[in-house]
mmCIF file with all atom_site columns, C-alpha atoms in Angstrom:
data_model
loop_
_atom_site.group_PDB
_atom_site.id
_atom_site.type_symbol
_atom_site.label_atom_id
_atom_site.label_alt_id
_atom_site.label_comp_id
_atom_site.label_asym_id
_atom_site.label_entity_id
_atom_site.label_seq_id
_atom_site.pdbx_PDB_ins_code
_atom_site.Cartn_x
_atom_site.Cartn_y
_atom_site.Cartn_z
_atom_site.occupancy
_atom_site.B_iso_or_equiv
_atom_site.pdbx_formal_charge
_atom_site.auth_seq_id
_atom_site.auth_comp_id
_atom_site.auth_asym_id
_atom_site.auth_atom_id
_atom_site.pdbx_PDB_model_num
ATOM 1   C CA . MET A 1 1   ? 16.913  -5.642  4.660   1.00 67.00 ? 261 MET A CA 1
ATOM 2   C CA . PHE A 1 2   ? 17.161  -6.542  0.977   1.00 78.00 ? 262 PHE A CA 1
ATOM 3   C CA . SER A 1 3   ? 19.001  -9.793  1.065   1.00 91.00 ? 263 SER A CA 1
ATOM 4   C CA . GLY A 1 4   ? 17.020  -12.521 2.849   1.00 92.00 ? 264 GLY A CA 1
ATOM 5   C CA . ARG A 1 5   ? 14.539  -15.195 2.118   1.00 93.00 ? 265 ARG A CA 1
ATOM 6   C CA . TRP A 1 6   ? 10.763  -15.904 2.783   1.00 92.00 ? 266 TRP A CA 1
ATOM 7   C CA . VAL A 1 7   ? 10.061  -18.229 5.726   1.00 90.00 ? 267 VAL A CA 1
ATOM 8   C CA . TYR A 1 8   ? 7.212   -19.967 6.532   1.00 91.00 ? 268 TYR A CA 1
ATOM 9   C CA . ASP A 1 9   ? 5.814   -19.121 9.947   1.00 87.00 ? 269 ASP A CA 1
ATOM 10  C CA . GLU A 1 10  ? 2.953   -20.919 11.586  1.00 85.00 ? 270 GLU A CA 1
ATOM 11  C CA . GLU A 1 11  ? 2.923   -17.888 14.124  1.00 82.00 ? 271 GLU A CA 1
ATOM 12  C CA . ALA A 1 12  ? 2.448   -15.123 11.641  1.00 76.00 ? 272 ALA A CA 1
ATOM 13  C CA . TYR A 1 13  ? -0.849  -14.024 10.880  1.00 75.00 ? 273 TYR A CA 1
ATOM 14  C CA . ALA A 1 14  ? -2.335  -11.417 8.386   1.00 77.00 ? 274 ALA A CA 1
ATOM 15  C CA . LEU A 1 15  ? -1.925  -7.752  9.613   1.00 78.00 ? 275 LEU A CA 1
ATOM 16  C CA . TYR A 1 16  ? -5.149  -6.772  8.180   1.00 80.00 ? 276 TYR A CA 1
ATOM 17  C CA . LYS A 1 17  ? -8.309  -8.140  6.961   1.00 79.00 ? 277 LYS A CA 1
ATOM 18  C CA . GLU A 1 18  ? -8.748  -7.718  3.163   1.00 77.00 ? 278 GLU A CA 1
ATOM 19  C CA . SER A 1 19  ? -12.357 -7.976  3.475   1.00 75.00 ? 279 SER A CA 1
ATOM 20  C CA . ALA A 1 20  ? -12.473 -5.163  6.163   1.00 79.00 ? 280 ALA A CA 1
ATOM 21  C CA . CYS A 1 21  ? -10.142 -2.861  4.222   1.00 83.00 ? 281 CYS A CA 1
ATOM 22  C CA . ARG A 1 22  ? -12.264 -0.427  2.283   1.00 82.00 ? 282 ARG A CA 1
ATOM 23  C CA . PHE A 1 23  ? -9.414  0.814   0.212   1.00 82.00 ? 283 PHE A CA 1
ATOM 24  C CA . MET A 1 24  ? -8.715  -2.648  -1.195  1.00 80.00 ? 284 MET A CA 1
ATOM 25  C CA . SER A 1 25  ? -10.344 -3.353  -4.631  1.00 77.00 ? 285 SER A CA 1
ATOM 26  C CA . GLU A 1 26  ? -11.841 -6.714  -5.529  1.00 72.00 ? 286 GLU A CA 1
ATOM 27  C CA . ASN A 1 27  ? -9.009  -7.426  -8.052  1.00 73.00 ? 287 ASN A CA 1
ATOM 28  C CA . LEU A 1 28  ? -6.525  -7.266  -5.183  1.00 75.00 ? 288 LEU A CA 1
ATOM 29  C CA . ALA A 1 29  ? -8.313  -9.166  -2.656  1.00 74.00 ? 289 ALA A CA 1
ATOM 30  C CA . CYS A 1 30  ? -7.567  -13.252 -2.837  1.00 74.00 ? 290 CYS A CA 1
ATOM 31  C CA . GLY A 1 31  ? -10.135 -13.793 -0.586  1.00 72.00 ? 291 GLY A CA 1
ATOM 32  C CA . ARG A 1 32  ? -13.192 -12.075 -2.512  1.00 71.00 ? 292 ARG A CA 1
ATOM 33  C CA . TYR A 1 33  ? -12.494 -14.301 -5.317  1.00 71.00 ? 293 TYR A CA 1
ATOM 34  C CA . GLY A 1 34  ? -13.152 -17.370 -3.371  1.00 77.00 ? 294 GLY A CA 1
ATOM 35  C CA . ARG A 1 35  ? -9.329  -18.317 -2.195  1.00 79.00 ? 295 ARG A CA 1
ATOM 36  C CA . THR A 1 36  ? -9.767  -20.684 0.449   1.00 82.00 ? 296 THR A CA 1
ATOM 37  C CA . ASP A 1 37  ? -6.248  -21.696 0.969   1.00 83.00 ? 297 ASP A CA 1
ATOM 38  C CA . LEU A 1 38  ? -4.906  -18.890 3.470   1.00 80.00 ? 298 LEU A CA 1
ATOM 39  C CA . ARG A 1 39  ? -1.566  -20.443 4.155   1.00 84.00 ? 299 ARG A CA 1
ATOM 40  C CA . TYR A 1 40  ? 0.193   -17.535 1.948   1.00 82.00 ? 300 TYR A CA 1
ATOM 41  C CA . GLN A 1 41  ? -0.490  -15.438 4.834   1.00 82.00 ? 301 GLN A CA 1
ATOM 42  C CA . HIS A 1 42  ? 2.279   -16.979 7.091   1.00 84.00 ? 302 HIS A CA 1
ATOM 43  C CA . TRP A 1 43  ? 4.998   -16.457 4.987   1.00 87.00 ? 303 TRP A CA 1
ATOM 44  C CA . ARG A 1 44  ? 7.040   -13.530 6.111   1.00 86.00 ? 304 ARG A CA 1
ATOM 45  C CA . TRP A 1 45  ? 10.540  -11.898 4.849   1.00 87.00 ? 305 TRP A CA 1
ATOM 46  C CA . GLN A 1 46  ? 13.371  -12.647 7.029   1.00 90.00 ? 306 GLN A CA 1
ATOM 47  C CA . PRO A 1 47  ? 16.520  -10.654 6.054   1.00 93.00 ? 307 PRO A CA 1
ATOM 48  C CA . HIS A 1 48  ? 19.963  -11.835 6.394   1.00 93.00 ? 308 HIS A CA 1
ATOM 49  C CA . GLY A 1 49  ? 21.843  -10.703 9.522   1.00 91.00 ? 309 GLY A CA 1
ATOM 50  C CA . CYS A 1 50  ? 19.231  -9.281  11.301  1.00 89.00 ? 310 CYS A CA 1
ATOM 51  C CA . ASP A 1 51  ? 15.854  -9.877  12.989  1.00 85.00 ? 311 ASP A CA 1
ATOM 52  C CA . LEU A 1 52  ? 12.996  -7.936  11.675  1.00 83.00 ? 312 LEU A CA 1
ATOM 53  C CA . PRO A 1 53  ? 10.651  -6.902  14.465  1.00 82.00 ? 313 PRO A CA 1
ATOM 54  C CA . ARG A 1 54  ? 7.019   -7.957  14.156  1.00 81.00 ? 314 ARG A CA 1
ATOM 55  C CA . TYR A 1 55  ? 4.644   -5.205  12.626  1.00 83.00 ? 315 TYR A CA 1
ATOM 56  C CA . ARG A 1 56  ? 3.064   -2.844  15.528  1.00 86.00 ? 316 ARG A CA 1
ATOM 57  C CA . LYS A 1 57  ? 0.322   -0.662  14.331  1.00 84.00 ? 317 LYS A CA 1
ATOM 58  C CA . MET A 1 58  ? 0.342   2.246   16.774  1.00 88.00 ? 318 MET A CA 1
ATOM 59  C CA . ARG A 1 59  ? 4.276   2.230   16.282  1.00 91.00 ? 319 ARG A CA 1
ATOM 60  C CA . LEU A 1 60  ? 3.875   2.787   12.400  1.00 91.00 ? 320 LEU A CA 1
ATOM 61  C CA . LEU A 1 61  ? 1.329   5.393   13.347  1.00 91.00 ? 321 LEU A CA 1
ATOM 62  C CA . GLU A 1 62  ? 3.702   7.342   15.749  1.00 93.00 ? 322 GLU A CA 1
ATOM 63  C CA . LYS A 1 63  ? 6.485   7.289   13.071  1.00 94.00 ? 323 LYS A CA 1
ATOM 64  C CA . LEU A 1 64  ? 4.098   8.907   10.887  1.00 96.00 ? 324 LEU A CA 1
ATOM 65  C CA . ARG A 1 65  ? 2.941   11.715  13.094  1.00 96.00 ? 325 ARG A CA 1
ATOM 66  C CA . GLY A 1 66  ? 3.624   15.010  11.334  1.00 98.00 ? 326 GLY A CA 1
ATOM 67  C CA . LYS A 1 67  ? 4.908   13.279  7.991   1.00 98.00 ? 327 LYS A CA 1
ATOM 68  C CA . ARG A 1 68  ? 3.814   12.378  4.465   1.00 97.00 ? 328 ARG A CA 1
ATOM 69  C CA . LEU A 1 69  ? 4.892   9.114   3.121   1.00 97.00 ? 329 LEU A CA 1
ATOM 70  C CA . ALA A 1 70  ? 4.650   9.063   -0.575  1.00 97.00 ? 330 ALA A CA 1
ATOM 71  C CA . PHE A 1 71  ? 4.632   5.944   -3.248  1.00 96.00 ? 331 PHE A CA 1
ATOM 72  C CA . VAL A 1 72  ? 5.172   7.041   -6.760  1.00 94.00 ? 332 VAL A CA 1
ATOM 73  C CA . GLY A 1 73  ? 4.985   4.491   -9.632  1.00 91.00 ? 333 GLY A CA 1
ATOM 74  C CA . ASP A 1 74  ? 2.535   2.304   -11.382 1.00 89.00 ? 334 ASP A CA 1
ATOM 75  C CA . SER A 1 75  ? 0.205   -0.563  -10.325 1.00 87.00 ? 335 SER A CA 1
ATOM 76  C CA . LEU A 1 76  ? 2.840   -2.425  -8.274  1.00 89.00 ? 336 LEU A CA 1
ATOM 77  C CA . ASN A 1 77  ? 3.728   0.668   -6.254  1.00 92.00 ? 337 ASN A CA 1
ATOM 78  C CA . ARG A 1 78  ? -0.432  1.383   -6.091  1.00 91.00 ? 338 ARG A CA 1
ATOM 79  C CA . ASN A 1 79  ? -0.459  -2.203  -4.652  1.00 90.00 ? 339 ASN A CA 1
ATOM 80  C CA . GLN A 1 80  ? 1.929   -1.365  -1.988  1.00 93.00 ? 340 GLN A CA 1
ATOM 81  C CA . TRP A 1 81  ? 0.028   1.946   -1.005  1.00 95.00 ? 341 TRP A CA 1
ATOM 82  C CA . VAL A 1 82  ? -2.960  0.141   -0.679  1.00 94.00 ? 342 VAL A CA 1
ATOM 83  C CA . SER A 1 83  ? -1.399  -2.474  1.722   1.00 91.00 ? 343 SER A CA 1
ATOM 84  C CA . MET A 1 84  ? 0.119   0.472   3.715   1.00 94.00 ? 344 MET A CA 1
ATOM 85  C CA . VAL A 1 85  ? -3.420  2.279   3.690   1.00 94.00 ? 345 VAL A CA 1
ATOM 86  C CA . CYS A 1 86  ? -4.870  -0.782  4.817   1.00 92.00 ? 346 CYS A CA 1
ATOM 87  C CA . LEU A 1 87  ? -2.445  -1.351  7.584   1.00 90.00 ? 347 LEU A CA 1
ATOM 88  C CA . ILE A 1 88  ? -3.014  2.016   8.967   1.00 93.00 ? 348 ILE A CA 1
ATOM 89  C CA . ASP A 1 89  ? -6.683  2.091   8.456   1.00 91.00 ? 349 ASP A CA 1
ATOM 90  C CA . SER A 1 90  ? -6.836  -1.037  10.864  1.00 88.00 ? 350 SER A CA 1
ATOM 91  C CA . ALA A 1 91  ? -5.082  1.137   13.564  1.00 87.00 ? 351 ALA A CA 1
ATOM 92  C CA . THR A 1 92  ? -6.918  4.130   13.461  1.00 89.00 ? 352 THR A CA 1
ATOM 93  C CA . GLN A 1 93  ? -10.390 3.127   14.295  1.00 87.00 ? 353 GLN A CA 1
ATOM 94  C CA . GLY A 1 94  ? -12.547 6.143   15.454  1.00 90.00 ? 354 GLY A CA 1
ATOM 95  C CA . LEU A 1 95  ? -10.185 8.672   14.118  1.00 93.00 ? 355 LEU A CA 1
ATOM 96  C CA . HIS A 1 96  ? -10.962 11.160  11.495  1.00 96.00 ? 356 HIS A CA 1
ATOM 97  C CA . LYS A 1 97  ? -9.783  10.057  8.116   1.00 95.00 ? 357 LYS A CA 1
ATOM 98  C CA . THR A 1 98  ? -9.942  11.304  4.470   1.00 96.00 ? 358 THR A CA 1
ATOM 99  C CA . LEU A 1 99  ? -9.206  9.943   0.985   1.00 95.00 ? 359 LEU A CA 1
ATOM 100 C CA . ILE A 1 100 ? -8.652  12.561  -1.479  1.00 96.00 ? 360 ILE A CA 1
ATOM 101 C CA . SER A 1 101 ? -8.230  11.746  -5.009  1.00 94.00 ? 361 SER A CA 1
ATOM 102 C CA . ALA A 1 102 ? -7.148  14.767  -7.442  1.00 94.00 ? 362 ALA A CA 1
ATOM 103 C CA . GLY A 1 103 ? -6.127  13.411  -11.019 1.00 90.00 ? 363 GLY A CA 1
ATOM 104 C CA . THR A 1 104 ? -2.799  11.251  -10.643 1.00 91.00 ? 364 THR A CA 1
ATOM 105 C CA . LEU A 1 105 ? -2.614  11.837  -6.946  1.00 95.00 ? 365 LEU A CA 1
ATOM 106 C CA . VAL A 1 106 ? -4.513  9.748   -4.128  1.00 96.00 ? 366 VAL A CA 1
ATOM 107 C CA . SER A 1 107 ? -3.865  10.936  -0.537  1.00 97.00 ? 367 SER A CA 1
ATOM 108 C CA . PHE A 1 108 ? -5.132  9.057   2.584   1.00 97.00 ? 368 PHE A CA 1
ATOM 109 C CA . ASN A 1 109 ? -4.917  11.415  5.684   1.00 97.00 ? 369 ASN A CA 1
ATOM 110 C CA . VAL A 1 110 ? -5.270  10.824  9.558   1.00 96.00 ? 370 VAL A CA 1
ATOM 111 C CA . HIS A 1 111 ? -5.926  14.168  10.525  1.00 97.00 ? 371 HIS A CA 1
ATOM 112 C CA . GLU A 1 112 ? -5.415  13.658  14.521  1.00 96.00 ? 372 GLU A CA 1
ATOM 113 C CA . HIS A 1 113 ? -1.698  12.604  13.553  1.00 96.00 ? 373 HIS A CA 1
ATOM 114 C CA . ASN A 1 114 ? -1.246  15.214  10.650  1.00 97.00 ? 374 ASN A CA 1
ATOM 115 C CA . ALA A 1 115 ? -0.485  12.095  8.493   1.00 97.00 ? 375 ALA A CA 1
ATOM 116 C CA . SER A 1 116 ? -0.844  11.484  5.045   1.00 97.00 ? 376 SER A CA 1
ATOM 117 C CA . VAL A 1 117 ? 0.009   8.562   3.091   1.00 98.00 ? 377 VAL A CA 1
ATOM 118 C CA . ASP A 1 118 ? 0.061   9.436   -0.728  1.00 98.00 ? 378 ASP A CA 1
ATOM 119 C CA . PHE A 1 119 ? 0.075   7.769   -4.167  1.00 96.00 ? 379 PHE A CA 1
ATOM 120 C CA . TYR A 1 120 ? 1.204   9.275   -7.450  1.00 94.00 ? 380 TYR A CA 1
ATOM 121 C CA . TRP A 1 121 ? 0.459   7.459   -10.419 1.00 91.00 ? 381 TRP A CA 1
ATOM 122 C CA . SER A 1 122 ? 3.647   7.839   -12.647 1.00 87.00 ? 382 SER A CA 1
ATOM 123 C CA . PRO A 1 123 ? 4.467   4.839   -14.590 1.00 79.00 ? 383 PRO A CA 1
ATOM 124 C CA . LEU A 1 124 ? 7.530   6.058   -16.706 1.00 73.00 ? 384 LEU A CA 1
ATOM 125 C CA . LEU A 1 125 ? 10.232  8.059   -15.127 1.00 65.00 ? 385 LEU A CA 1
ATOM 126 C CA . VAL A 1 126 ? 9.630   10.723  -17.996 1.00 64.00 ? 386 VAL A CA 1
ATOM 127 C CA . GLU A 1 127 ? 6.470   12.828  -18.573 1.00 64.00 ? 387 GLU A CA 1
ATOM 128 C CA . SER A 1 128 ? 3.958   10.941  -21.230 1.00 63.00 ? 388 SER A CA 1
ATOM 129 C CA . ASN A 1 129 ? 0.597   11.658  -22.418 1.00 61.00 ? 389 ASN A CA 1
ATOM 130 C CA . SER A 1 130 ? -0.109  8.160   -21.531 1.00 63.00 ? 390 SER A CA 1
ATOM 131 C CA . ASP A 1 131 ? 0.057   8.808   -17.684 1.00 59.00 ? 391 ASP A CA 1
ATOM 132 C CA . HIS A 1 132 ? -3.757  8.685   -16.704 1.00 60.00 ? 392 HIS A CA 1
ATOM 133 C CA . PRO A 1 133 ? -4.192  6.638   -13.771 1.00 57.00 ? 393 PRO A CA 1
ATOM 134 C CA . VAL A 1 134 ? -6.971  4.780   -15.255 1.00 61.00 ? 394 VAL A CA 1
ATOM 135 C CA . ARG A 1 135 ? -6.576  4.883   -19.050 1.00 62.00 ? 395 ARG A CA 1
ATOM 136 C CA . HIS A 1 136 ? -3.187  3.714   -19.745 1.00 59.00 ? 396 HIS A CA 1
ATOM 137 C CA . ARG A 1 137 ? -3.390  3.633   -23.789 1.00 64.00 ? 397 ARG A CA 1
ATOM 138 C CA . VAL A 1 138 ? -3.481  6.258   -26.336 1.00 62.00 ? 398 VAL A CA 1
ATOM 139 C CA . THR A 1 139 ? -2.843  5.737   -29.893 1.00 67.00 ? 399 THR A CA 1
ATOM 140 C CA . ASP A 1 140 ? -0.294  8.515   -30.218 1.00 64.00 ? 400 ASP A CA 1
ATOM 141 C CA . ARG A 1 141 ? 2.218   7.813   -27.321 1.00 57.00 ? 401 ARG A CA 1
ATOM 142 C CA . THR A 1 142 ? 4.481   11.216  -26.744 1.00 63.00 ? 402 THR A CA 1
ATOM 143 C CA . MET A 1 143 ? 7.428   11.524  -24.032 1.00 58.00 ? 403 MET A CA 1
ATOM 144 C CA . GLY A 1 144 ? 9.502   14.063  -22.886 1.00 59.00 ? 404 GLY A CA 1
ATOM 145 C CA . ALA A 1 145 ? 12.198  14.480  -20.440 1.00 52.00 ? 405 ALA A CA 1
#
């Protein structure tokens, strides 16, 4: 899965519309900044030695039933969390969903499936006084194990 290459696929299409995803901030959405060349959406990952099946919304939703999926890390991991939430949100029209933010934890919940996709802001592997999810810089940084 980790060994492969990016291939251009004319049949490929965007799995969700970034303009329709209410969880995507403007700084993550290429189209909101006026990008008109959407060919980048036709690239997909092809692992060596196996066939990666096309994403199916309902299959992912069923796999998440009764589970919690967590993303932990910095802005790169947050971007992955946003993409996952946009994928799930596009598959759950008409269902009861909530987004709860509590400090460094943001939780997206699909209540009918008892499923949550969480993001925990933790840019370092050690505890630090600069782990705030928005204000990253402090004048006197301290870290501990």
